[in-house]
Tab-separated table of N, CA and C in Angstrom:
chain	number	residue	atom	x	y	z
S	552	UNK	N	-0.680	92.787	63.019
S	552	UNK	CA	-0.120	91.990	64.069
S	552	UNK	C	-0.599	92.459	65.430
S	553	UNK	N	-0.850	91.522	66.305
S	553	UNK	CA	-1.311	91.854	67.650
S	553	UNK	C	-0.317	91.401	68.710
S	554	UNK	N	0.855	90.960	68.310
S	554	UNK	CA	1.798	90.423	69.290
S	554	UNK	C	2.462	91.492	70.134
S	555	UNK	N	2.308	92.771	69.775
S	555	UNK	CA	2.938	93.807	70.577
S	555	UNK	C	1.920	94.783	71.155
S	556	UNK	N	0.644	94.406	71.154
S	556	UNK	CA	-0.390	95.265	71.722
S	556	UNK	C	-0.322	95.247	73.240
S	557	UNK	N	-0.669	96.366	73.849
S	557	UNK	CA	-0.710	96.431	75.301
S	557	UNK	C	-1.933	95.678	75.795
S	558	UNK	N	-1.783	94.959	76.887
S	558	UNK	CA	-2.871	94.134	77.409
S	558	UNK	C	-3.678	94.925	78.431
S	559	UNK	N	-4.992	94.756	78.376
S	559	UNK	CA	-5.873	95.338	79.387
S	559	UNK	C	-6.007	94.312	80.498
S	560	UNK	N	-5.789	94.734	81.723
S	560	UNK	CA	-5.878	93.827	82.874
S	560	UNK	C	-7.250	94.026	83.511
S	561	UNK	N	-8.154	93.074	83.338
S	561	UNK	CA	-9.526	93.256	83.836
S	561	UNK	C	-9.606	93.226	85.360
S	562	UNK	N	-10.625	93.909	85.880
S	562	UNK	CA	-10.902	93.860	87.318
S	562	UNK	C	-11.446	92.493	87.713
S	563	UNK	N	-12.262	91.910	86.818
S	563	UNK	CA	-12.845	90.587	87.091
S	563	UNK	C	-13.086	89.863	85.774
S	564	UNK	N	-13.518	88.615	85.880
S	564	UNK	CA	-13.669	87.749	84.712
S	564	UNK	C	-14.731	88.226	83.736
S	565	UNK	N	-15.681	89.024	84.167
S	565	UNK	CA	-16.748	89.475	83.274
S	565	UNK	C	-16.256	90.507	82.258
S	566	UNK	N	-15.059	91.030	82.427
S	566	UNK	CA	-14.528	92.049	81.532
S	566	UNK	C	-13.700	91.487	80.377
S	567	UNK	N	-13.637	90.165	80.237
S	567	UNK	CA	-12.878	89.551	79.145
S	567	UNK	C	-13.653	88.341	78.626
S	568	UNK	N	-13.576	88.131	77.312
S	568	UNK	CA	-14.301	87.033	76.681
S	568	UNK	C	-13.301	86.055	76.064
S	569	UNK	N	-13.453	84.780	76.407
S	569	UNK	CA	-12.603	83.721	75.863
S	569	UNK	C	-13.430	82.803	74.986
S	570	UNK	N	-12.745	82.064	74.098
S	570	UNK	CA	-13.394	81.022	73.308
S	570	UNK	C	-12.738	79.689	73.628
S	571	UNK	N	-13.527	78.624	73.562
S	571	UNK	CA	-12.994	77.280	73.776
S	571	UNK	C	-12.135	76.909	72.577
S	572	UNK	N	-11.029	76.198	72.828
S	572	UNK	CA	-10.174	75.736	71.721
S	572	UNK	C	-9.455	74.463	72.125
S	573	UNK	N	-8.938	73.776	71.111
S	573	UNK	CA	-8.185	72.548	71.326
S	573	UNK	C	-6.789	72.724	70.753
S	574	UNK	N	-5.779	72.364	71.531
S	574	UNK	CA	-4.385	72.426	71.088
S	574	UNK	C	-3.614	71.290	71.739
S	575	UNK	N	-2.708	70.702	71.005
S	575	UNK	CA	-1.881	69.590	71.498
S	575	UNK	C	-2.751	68.473	72.073
S	576	UNK	N	-3.929	68.259	71.479
S	576	UNK	CA	-4.821	67.185	71.917
S	576	UNK	C	-5.590	67.498	73.191
S	577	UNK	N	-5.491	68.723	73.697
S	577	UNK	CA	-6.176	69.111	74.925
S	577	UNK	C	-7.187	70.207	74.602
S	578	UNK	N	-8.403	70.053	75.105
S	578	UNK	CA	-9.428	71.078	74.928
S	578	UNK	C	-9.431	71.981	76.148
S	579	UNK	N	-9.348	73.276	75.893
S	579	UNK	CA	-9.359	74.274	76.958
S	579	UNK	C	-10.709	74.974	76.937
S	580	UNK	N	-11.479	74.782	77.996
S	580	UNK	CA	-12.801	75.391	78.077
S	580	UNK	C	-12.683	76.869	78.428
S	581	UNK	N	-13.776	77.576	78.233
S	581	UNK	CA	-13.813	78.998	78.579
S	581	UNK	C	-13.526	79.169	80.065
S	582	UNK	N	-14.153	78.345	80.915
S	582	UNK	CA	-13.956	78.478	82.363
S	582	UNK	C	-12.511	78.189	82.769
S	583	UNK	N	-11.892	77.202	82.142
S	583	UNK	CA	-10.481	76.919	82.446
S	583	UNK	C	-9.604	78.120	82.112
S	584	UNK	N	-9.893	78.786	81.014
S	584	UNK	CA	-9.114	79.954	80.615
S	584	UNK	C	-9.371	81.142	81.538
S	585	UNK	N	-10.622	81.323	81.943
S	585	UNK	CA	-10.954	82.399	82.894
S	585	UNK	C	-10.176	82.182	84.186
S	586	UNK	N	-10.193	80.955	84.697
S	586	UNK	CA	-9.483	80.631	85.937
S	586	UNK	C	-7.966	80.793	85.772
S	587	UNK	N	-7.446	80.327	84.623
S	587	UNK	CA	-6.004	80.423	84.370
S	587	UNK	C	-5.571	81.886	84.236
S	588	UNK	N	-6.383	82.715	83.593
S	588	UNK	CA	-6.054	84.133	83.428
S	588	UNK	C	-6.034	84.827	84.787
S	589	UNK	N	-7.008	84.521	85.623
S	589	UNK	CA	-7.053	85.113	86.961
S	589	UNK	C	-5.834	84.678	87.778
S	590	UNK	N	-5.479	83.420	87.706
S	590	UNK	CA	-4.297	82.905	88.409
S	590	UNK	C	-3.031	83.567	87.879
S	591	UNK	N	-2.954	83.737	86.565
S	591	UNK	CA	-1.795	84.375	85.944
S	591	UNK	C	-1.645	85.815	86.435
S	592	UNK	N	-2.739	86.542	86.488
S	592	UNK	CA	-2.695	87.935	86.960
S	592	UNK	C	-2.260	87.990	88.426
S	593	UNK	N	-2.810	87.116	89.261
S	593	UNK	CA	-2.497	87.129	90.701
S	593	UNK	C	-1.040	86.810	90.985
S	594	UNK	N	-0.426	85.923	90.201
S	594	UNK	CA	0.966	85.540	90.471
S	594	UNK	C	1.952	86.596	90.005
S	595	UNK	N	1.504	87.527	89.158
S	595	UNK	CA	2.380	88.570	88.634
S	595	UNK	C	2.126	89.878	89.374
S	596	UNK	N	3.098	90.326	90.138
S	596	UNK	CA	2.951	91.527	90.969
S	596	UNK	C	2.567	92.753	90.144
S	597	UNK	N	3.189	92.904	88.981
S	597	UNK	CA	2.901	94.073	88.143
S	597	UNK	C	1.475	94.026	87.590
S	598	UNK	N	1.083	92.917	86.977
S	598	UNK	CA	-0.271	92.822	86.407
S	598	UNK	C	-1.330	92.984	87.484
S	599	UNK	N	-1.099	92.409	88.633
S	599	UNK	CA	-2.068	92.505	89.734
S	599	UNK	C	-2.250	93.956	90.181
S	600	UNK	N	-1.196	94.757	90.060
S	600	UNK	CA	-1.283	96.166	90.457
S	600	UNK	C	-1.954	97.030	89.386
S	601	UNK	N	-2.162	96.491	88.188
S	601	UNK	CA	-2.727	97.251	87.065
S	601	UNK	C	-4.179	96.872	86.773
S	602	UNK	N	-4.879	96.289	87.726
S	602	UNK	CA	-6.283	95.883	87.499
S	602	UNK	C	-7.112	97.081	87.038
S	603	UNK	N	-7.917	96.848	85.979
S	603	UNK	CA	-8.774	97.888	85.442
S	603	UNK	C	-8.034	98.888	84.564
S	604	UNK	N	-6.770	98.588	84.221
S	604	UNK	CA	-5.956	99.492	83.413
S	604	UNK	C	-5.190	98.690	82.358
S	605	UNK	N	-4.613	99.401	81.421
S	605	UNK	CA	-3.718	98.767	80.455
S	605	UNK	C	-2.331	98.645	81.065
S	606	UNK	N	-1.634	97.576	80.713
S	606	UNK	CA	-0.230	97.450	81.110
S	606	UNK	C	0.565	98.499	80.341
S	607	UNK	N	1.544	99.086	80.978
S	607	UNK	CA	2.364	100.105	80.344
S	607	UNK	C	3.451	99.442	79.498
S	608	UNK	N	3.744	100.055	78.355
S	608	UNK	CA	4.829	99.544	77.521
S	608	UNK	C	6.136	99.656	78.307
S	609	UNK	N	6.867	98.562	78.409
S	609	UNK	CA	8.121	98.572	79.151
S	609	UNK	C	7.916	98.626	80.658
S	610	UNK	N	6.728	98.282	81.135
S	610	UNK	CA	6.419	98.372	82.554
S	610	UNK	C	6.977	97.228	83.386
S	611	UNK	N	7.400	96.147	82.744
S	611	UNK	CA	7.892	94.969	83.467
S	611	UNK	C	9.337	94.714	83.062
S	612	UNK	N	10.153	94.417	84.048
S	612	UNK	CA	11.551	94.082	83.808
S	612	UNK	C	11.817	92.675	84.307
S	613	UNK	N	12.791	92.027	83.717
S	613	UNK	CA	13.189	90.706	84.199
S	613	UNK	C	13.776	90.844	85.597
S	614	UNK	N	13.572	89.831	86.440
S	614	UNK	CA	14.137	89.887	87.788
S	614	UNK	C	15.671	89.977	87.742
S	615	UNK	N	16.221	90.724	88.694
S	615	UNK	CA	17.663	90.908	88.758
S	615	UNK	C	18.355	89.601	89.164
S	616	UNK	N	19.503	89.373	88.576
S	616	UNK	CA	20.297	88.187	88.904
S	616	UNK	C	21.495	88.639	89.714
S	617	UNK	N	21.667	88.049	90.889
S	617	UNK	CA	22.836	88.340	91.716
S	617	UNK	C	23.785	87.166	91.564
S	618	UNK	N	24.973	87.493	91.120
S	618	UNK	CA	25.939	86.449	90.821
S	618	UNK	C	27.318	86.935	91.224
S	619	UNK	N	28.135	86.038	91.731
S	619	UNK	CA	29.501	86.403	92.112
S	619	UNK	C	30.470	85.343	91.594
S	620	UNK	N	31.637	85.802	91.190
S	620	UNK	CA	32.709	84.915	90.752
S	620	UNK	C	33.887	85.082	91.711
S	621	UNK	N	34.721	84.068	91.811
S	621	UNK	CA	35.892	84.104	92.687
S	621	UNK	C	37.081	83.555	91.911
S	622	UNK	N	38.209	84.222	92.058
S	622	UNK	CA	39.417	83.783	91.374
S	622	UNK	C	40.565	83.718	92.376
S	623	UNK	N	41.295	82.620	92.325
S	623	UNK	CA	42.461	82.432	93.200
S	623	UNK	C	43.650	82.099	92.293
S	624	UNK	N	44.767	82.808	92.508
S	624	UNK	CA	45.942	82.526	91.677
S	624	UNK	C	47.205	82.499	92.537
S	625	UNK	N	48.172	81.754	92.069
S	625	UNK	CA	49.464	81.636	92.740
S	625	UNK	C	50.550	81.674	91.677
S	626	UNK	N	51.523	82.564	91.886
S	626	UNK	CA	52.651	82.660	90.962
S	626	UNK	C	53.906	82.081	91.599
S	627	UNK	N	54.631	81.345	90.799
S	627	UNK	CA	55.952	80.844	91.197
S	627	UNK	C	56.925	81.391	90.154
S	628	UNK	N	57.979	82.083	90.614
S	628	UNK	CA	58.894	82.684	89.640
S	628	UNK	C	60.335	82.392	90.021
S	629	UNK	N	61.155	82.501	89.007
S	629	UNK	CA	62.594	82.336	89.192
S	629	UNK	C	63.301	83.171	88.130
S	630	UNK	N	64.533	83.508	88.414
S	630	UNK	CA	65.344	84.215	87.429
S	630	UNK	C	66.202	83.190	86.710
S	631	UNK	N	66.115	83.207	85.405
S	631	UNK	CA	66.887	82.281	84.584
S	631	UNK	C	67.624	83.104	83.537
S	632	UNK	N	68.917	83.082	83.606
S	632	UNK	CA	69.774	83.870	82.715
S	632	UNK	C	69.405	85.354	82.788
S	633	UNK	N	69.278	85.833	84.008
S	633	UNK	CA	68.961	87.224	84.310
S	633	UNK	C	67.598	87.670	83.778
S	634	UNK	N	66.739	86.754	83.551
S	634	UNK	CA	65.379	87.085	83.103
S	634	UNK	C	64.372	86.360	83.996
S	635	UNK	N	63.284	87.057	84.272
S	635	UNK	CA	62.251	86.497	85.162
S	635	UNK	C	61.353	85.539	84.378
S	636	UNK	N	61.172	84.349	84.911
S	636	UNK	CA	60.275	83.331	84.356
S	636	UNK	C	59.220	83.030	85.414
S	637	UNK	N	57.968	83.044	84.999
S	637	UNK	CA	56.879	82.877	85.957
S	637	UNK	C	55.935	81.765	85.517
S	638	UNK	N	55.519	80.977	86.497
S	638	UNK	CA	54.494	79.950	86.292
S	638	UNK	C	53.320	80.339	87.186
S	639	UNK	N	52.155	80.527	86.580
S	639	UNK	CA	50.972	80.939	87.348
S	639	UNK	C	49.922	79.823	87.314
S	640	UNK	N	49.458	79.459	88.509
S	640	UNK	CA	48.342	78.526	88.651
S	640	UNK	C	47.127	79.354	89.046
S	641	UNK	N	45.988	79.110	88.392
S	641	UNK	CA	44.797	79.907	88.675
S	641	UNK	C	43.554	79.024	88.668
S	642	UNK	N	42.674	79.293	89.624
S	642	UNK	CA	41.374	78.612	89.683
S	642	UNK	C	40.281	79.686	89.692
S	643	UNK	N	39.378	79.617	88.732
S	643	UNK	CA	38.255	80.552	88.647
S	643	UNK	C	36.975	79.806	89.008
S	644	UNK	N	36.282	80.317	89.998
S	644	UNK	CA	35.002	79.757	90.426
S	644	UNK	C	33.920	80.677	89.868
S	645	UNK	N	33.244	80.251	88.823
S	645	UNK	CA	32.258	81.071	88.132
S	645	UNK	C	30.859	80.775	88.669
S	646	UNK	N	30.129	81.826	88.990
S	646	UNK	CA	28.789	81.746	89.575
S	646	UNK	C	28.819	80.957	90.884
S	647	UNK	N	29.716	81.377	91.762
S	647	UNK	CA	29.856	80.699	93.064
S	647	UNK	C	28.580	80.796	93.895
S	648	UNK	N	27.757	81.811	93.610
S	648	UNK	CA	26.478	81.933	94.324
S	648	UNK	C	25.592	80.717	94.072
S	649	UNK	N	25.678	80.135	92.882
S	649	UNK	CA	24.880	78.954	92.567
S	649	UNK	C	25.382	77.720	93.310
S	650	UNK	N	26.664	77.710	93.680
S	650	UNK	CA	27.196	76.611	94.491
S	650	UNK	C	26.635	76.677	95.906
S	651	UNK	N	26.473	77.893	96.420
S	651	UNK	CA	25.959	78.092	97.779
S	651	UNK	C	24.478	77.743	97.862
S	652	UNK	N	23.704	78.178	96.859
S	652	UNK	CA	22.266	77.918	96.837
S	652	UNK	C	21.842	77.756	95.381
S	653	UNK	N	21.196	76.647	95.033
S	653	UNK	CA	20.855	76.372	93.636
S	653	UNK	C	19.868	77.379	93.036
S	654	UNK	N	19.187	78.168	93.864
S	654	UNK	CA	18.255	79.186	93.381
S	654	UNK	C	18.955	80.518	93.081
S	655	UNK	N	20.184	80.688	93.535
S	655	UNK	CA	20.911	81.943	93.354
S	655	UNK	C	21.716	81.911	92.056
S	656	UNK	N	21.939	83.081	91.481
S	656	UNK	CA	22.761	83.184	90.286
S	656	UNK	C	22.123	82.611	89.041
S	657	UNK	N	20.813	82.440	89.068
S	657	UNK	CA	20.082	81.852	87.955
S	657	UNK	C	19.226	82.930	87.296
S	658	UNK	N	19.365	83.081	85.998
S	658	UNK	CA	18.593	84.077	85.264
S	658	UNK	C	17.186	83.594	84.968
S	659	UNK	N	16.325	84.545	84.635
S	659	UNK	CA	14.960	84.214	84.246
S	659	UNK	C	14.622	84.944	82.955
S	660	UNK	N	13.667	84.408	82.232
S	660	UNK	CA	13.178	85.011	81.013
S	660	UNK	C	11.662	84.924	81.008
S	661	UNK	N	11.022	85.669	80.136
S	661	UNK	CA	9.567	85.624	80.035
S	661	UNK	C	9.117	84.288	79.443
S	662	UNK	N	8.077	83.713	79.988
S	662	UNK	CA	7.472	82.524	79.389
S	662	UNK	C	6.869	82.944	78.046
S	663	UNK	N	6.172	84.066	78.044
S	663	UNK	CA	5.628	84.664	76.835
S	663	UNK	C	5.408	86.150	77.086
S	664	UNK	N	5.532	86.932	76.050
S	664	UNK	CA	5.226	88.357	76.177
S	664	UNK	C	3.797	88.635	75.723
S	665	UNK	N	3.100	87.594	75.279
S	665	UNK	CA	1.704	87.719	74.838
S	665	UNK	C	0.874	86.602	75.466
S	666	UNK	N	0.433	86.771	76.718
S	666	UNK	CA	-0.316	85.690	77.371
S	666	UNK	C	-1.717	85.486	76.782
S	667	UNK	N	-2.225	86.486	76.070
S	667	UNK	CA	-3.528	86.360	75.413
S	667	UNK	C	-3.346	86.393	73.904
S	668	UNK	N	-4.146	85.588	73.215
S	668	UNK	CA	-4.126	85.559	71.756
S	668	UNK	C	-5.461	86.101	71.268
S	669	UNK	N	-5.429	87.204	70.536
S	669	UNK	CA	-6.657	87.780	69.987
S	669	UNK	C	-7.174	86.867	68.879
S	670	UNK	N	-8.475	86.548	68.916
S	670	UNK	CA	-9.056	85.649	67.918
S	670	UNK	C	-10.006	86.362	66.962
S	671	UNK	N	-10.919	87.156	67.503
S	671	UNK	CA	-11.917	87.807	66.655
S	671	UNK	C	-12.683	88.825	67.495
S	672	UNK	N	-13.699	89.381	66.880
S	672	UNK	CA	-14.632	90.255	67.588
S	672	UNK	C	-16.008	89.639	67.433
S	673	UNK	N	-16.751	89.488	68.529
S	673	UNK	CA	-18.073	88.857	68.437
S	673	UNK	C	-19.099	89.841	67.879
S	674	UNK	N	-20.349	89.376	67.738
S	674	UNK	CA	-21.422	90.185	67.137
S	674	UNK	C	-21.654	91.488	67.899
S	675	UNK	N	-21.358	91.510	69.174
S	675	UNK	CA	-21.554	92.708	69.983
S	675	UNK	C	-20.365	93.655	69.946
S	676	UNK	N	-19.347	93.334	69.134
S	676	UNK	CA	-18.166	94.185	69.032
S	676	UNK	C	-17.151	93.968	70.136
S	677	UNK	N	-17.312	92.887	70.915
S	677	UNK	CA	-16.409	92.581	72.030
S	677	UNK	C	-15.283	91.666	71.539
S	678	UNK	N	-14.040	92.006	71.825
S	678	UNK	CA	-12.935	91.132	71.403
S	678	UNK	C	-12.976	89.785	72.122
S	679	UNK	N	-12.612	88.742	71.378
S	679	UNK	CA	-12.590	87.374	71.910
S	679	UNK	C	-11.138	86.900	71.896
S	680	UNK	N	-10.728	86.273	73.001
S	680	UNK	CA	-9.341	85.849	73.166
S	680	UNK	C	-9.238	84.368	73.466
S	681	UNK	N	-8.022	83.878	73.335
S	681	UNK	CA	-7.618	82.564	73.848
S	681	UNK	C	-6.445	82.817	74.779
S	682	UNK	N	-6.391	82.043	75.827
S	682	UNK	CA	-5.235	82.102	76.724
S	682	UNK	C	-4.101	81.342	76.043
S	683	UNK	N	-2.897	81.872	76.078
S	683	UNK	CA	-1.747	81.217	75.453
S	683	UNK	C	-1.491	79.880	76.150
S	684	UNK	N	-1.236	78.856	75.344
S	684	UNK	CA	-0.906	77.548	75.906
S	684	UNK	C	0.538	77.197	75.575
S	685	UNK	N	1.122	76.394	76.446
S	685	UNK	CA	2.447	75.829	76.217
S	685	UNK	C	2.250	74.328	76.265
S	686	UNK	N	2.249	73.709	75.093
S	686	UNK	CA	1.956	72.281	75.023
S	686	UNK	C	0.520	72.026	75.435
S	687	UNK	N	0.352	71.171	76.415
S	687	UNK	CA	-0.994	70.791	76.843
S	687	UNK	C	-1.439	71.512	78.115
S	688	UNK	N	-0.831	72.656	78.411
S	688	UNK	CA	-1.275	73.433	79.573
S	688	UNK	C	-1.274	74.923	79.248
S	689	UNK	N	-2.086	75.648	79.977
S	689	UNK	CA	-2.171	77.088	79.800
S	689	UNK	C	-1.036	77.771	80.555
S	690	UNK	N	-0.612	78.918	80.057
S	690	UNK	CA	0.472	79.671	80.706
S	690	UNK	C	0.056	79.977	82.137
S	691	UNK	N	0.964	79.724	83.080
S	691	UNK	CA	0.620	79.939	84.492
S	691	UNK	C	1.615	80.839	85.219
S	692	UNK	N	2.762	81.104	84.603
S	692	UNK	CA	3.792	81.932	85.239
S	692	UNK	C	4.295	82.972	84.256
S	693	UNK	N	4.723	84.107	84.782
S	693	UNK	CA	5.277	85.165	83.944
S	693	UNK	C	6.706	84.847	83.518
S	694	UNK	N	7.479	84.245	84.421
S	694	UNK	CA	8.894	84.004	84.173
S	694	UNK	C	9.222	82.523	84.284
S	695	UNK	N	10.259	82.134	83.573
S	695	UNK	CA	10.799	80.784	83.697
S	695	UNK	C	12.317	80.878	83.771
S	696	UNK	N	12.912	79.894	84.378
S	696	UNK	CA	14.361	79.869	84.542
S	696	UNK	C	15.027	79.711	83.175
S	697	UNK	N	16.094	80.477	82.949
S	697	UNK	CA	16.860	80.296	81.717
S	697	UNK	C	17.710	79.044	81.864
S	698	UNK	N	18.039	78.458	80.769
S	698	UNK	CA	18.805	77.216	80.790
S	698	UNK	C	20.090	77.392	79.993
S	699	UNK	N	20.989	78.198	80.551
S	699	UNK	CA	22.257	78.445	79.864
S	699	UNK	C	23.416	78.046	80.767
S	700	UNK	N	24.587	78.017	80.188
S	700	UNK	CA	25.796	77.685	80.942
S	700	UNK	C	26.068	78.702	82.044
S	701	UNK	N	25.609	79.941	81.863
S	701	UNK	CA	25.828	80.980	82.868
S	701	UNK	C	24.991	80.778	84.127
S	702	UNK	N	24.026	79.888	84.105
S	702	UNK	CA	23.142	79.667	85.248
S	702	UNK	C	23.640	78.591	86.214
S	703	UNK	N	24.760	77.979	85.920
S	703	UNK	CA	25.272	76.911	86.773
S	703	UNK	C	26.667	77.252	87.286
S	704	UNK	N	27.044	76.622	88.376
S	704	UNK	CA	28.367	76.782	88.972
S	704	UNK	C	29.393	76.074	88.095
S	705	UNK	N	30.540	76.729	87.879
S	705	UNK	CA	31.610	76.134	87.079
S	705	UNK	C	32.957	76.445	87.706
S	706	UNK	N	33.918	75.570	87.456
S	706	UNK	CA	35.305	75.805	87.890
S	706	UNK	C	36.179	75.725	86.649
S	707	UNK	N	37.112	76.666	86.565
S	707	UNK	CA	38.016	76.708	85.424
S	707	UNK	C	39.441	76.804	85.954
S	708	UNK	N	40.308	75.916	85.504
S	708	UNK	CA	41.702	75.922	85.937
S	708	UNK	C	42.584	76.422	84.792
S	709	UNK	N	43.575	77.226	85.147
S	709	UNK	CA	44.488	77.787	84.137
S	709	UNK	C	45.917	77.631	84.617
S	710	UNK	N	46.769	77.283	83.693
S	710	UNK	CA	48.219	77.220	83.929
S	710	UNK	C	48.864	78.096	82.859
S	711	UNK	N	49.660	79.086	83.314
S	711	UNK	CA	50.284	80.016	82.358
S	711	UNK	C	51.774	80.156	82.691
S	712	UNK	N	52.588	80.064	81.650
S	712	UNK	CA	54.025	80.240	81.784
S	712	UNK	C	54.393	81.539	81.079
S	713	UNK	N	55.088	82.430	81.776
S	713	UNK	CA	55.489	83.723	81.211
S	713	UNK	C	57.008	83.795	81.270
S	714	UNK	N	57.607	84.106	80.117
S	714	UNK	CA	59.065	84.273	80.080
S	714	UNK	C	59.389	85.560	79.330
S	715	UNK	N	60.546	86.126	79.664
S	715	UNK	CA	61.005	87.381	79.035
S	715	UNK	C	62.272	87.161	78.280
């Protein structure tokens, strides 16, 4: 398996060999892959800093998510037959940061952990790769937005009656 191999980040396009391939009805030429790989490296701060070296295992972390929640509650109580009875109204504002700005409080995940696919070794002993594709396009970003319930603003209302 090659899905967990460390990637070598070339200084320039002459240090990596690609092969043309067709996927999802789209043909990706060698030059398109060379250009896409260079663009991919430039957009990733970590890979761009590792030119001419191997990426370190565990060298990249997902971007930090800053998120805040807010809770407001009000209790109304009375004594009934010498016992305290309470009615609590509560509103929870979950991921309020996303309400303020739609870019805040949103998690990200890797588009792929293997942007290159090893194919073979040519007659000269040089490894040949394909750039990873997603549908009919080549991978262009390291991270993508997660699409979970935790990434959006939510309001939750609670009514609780407590008796003794």
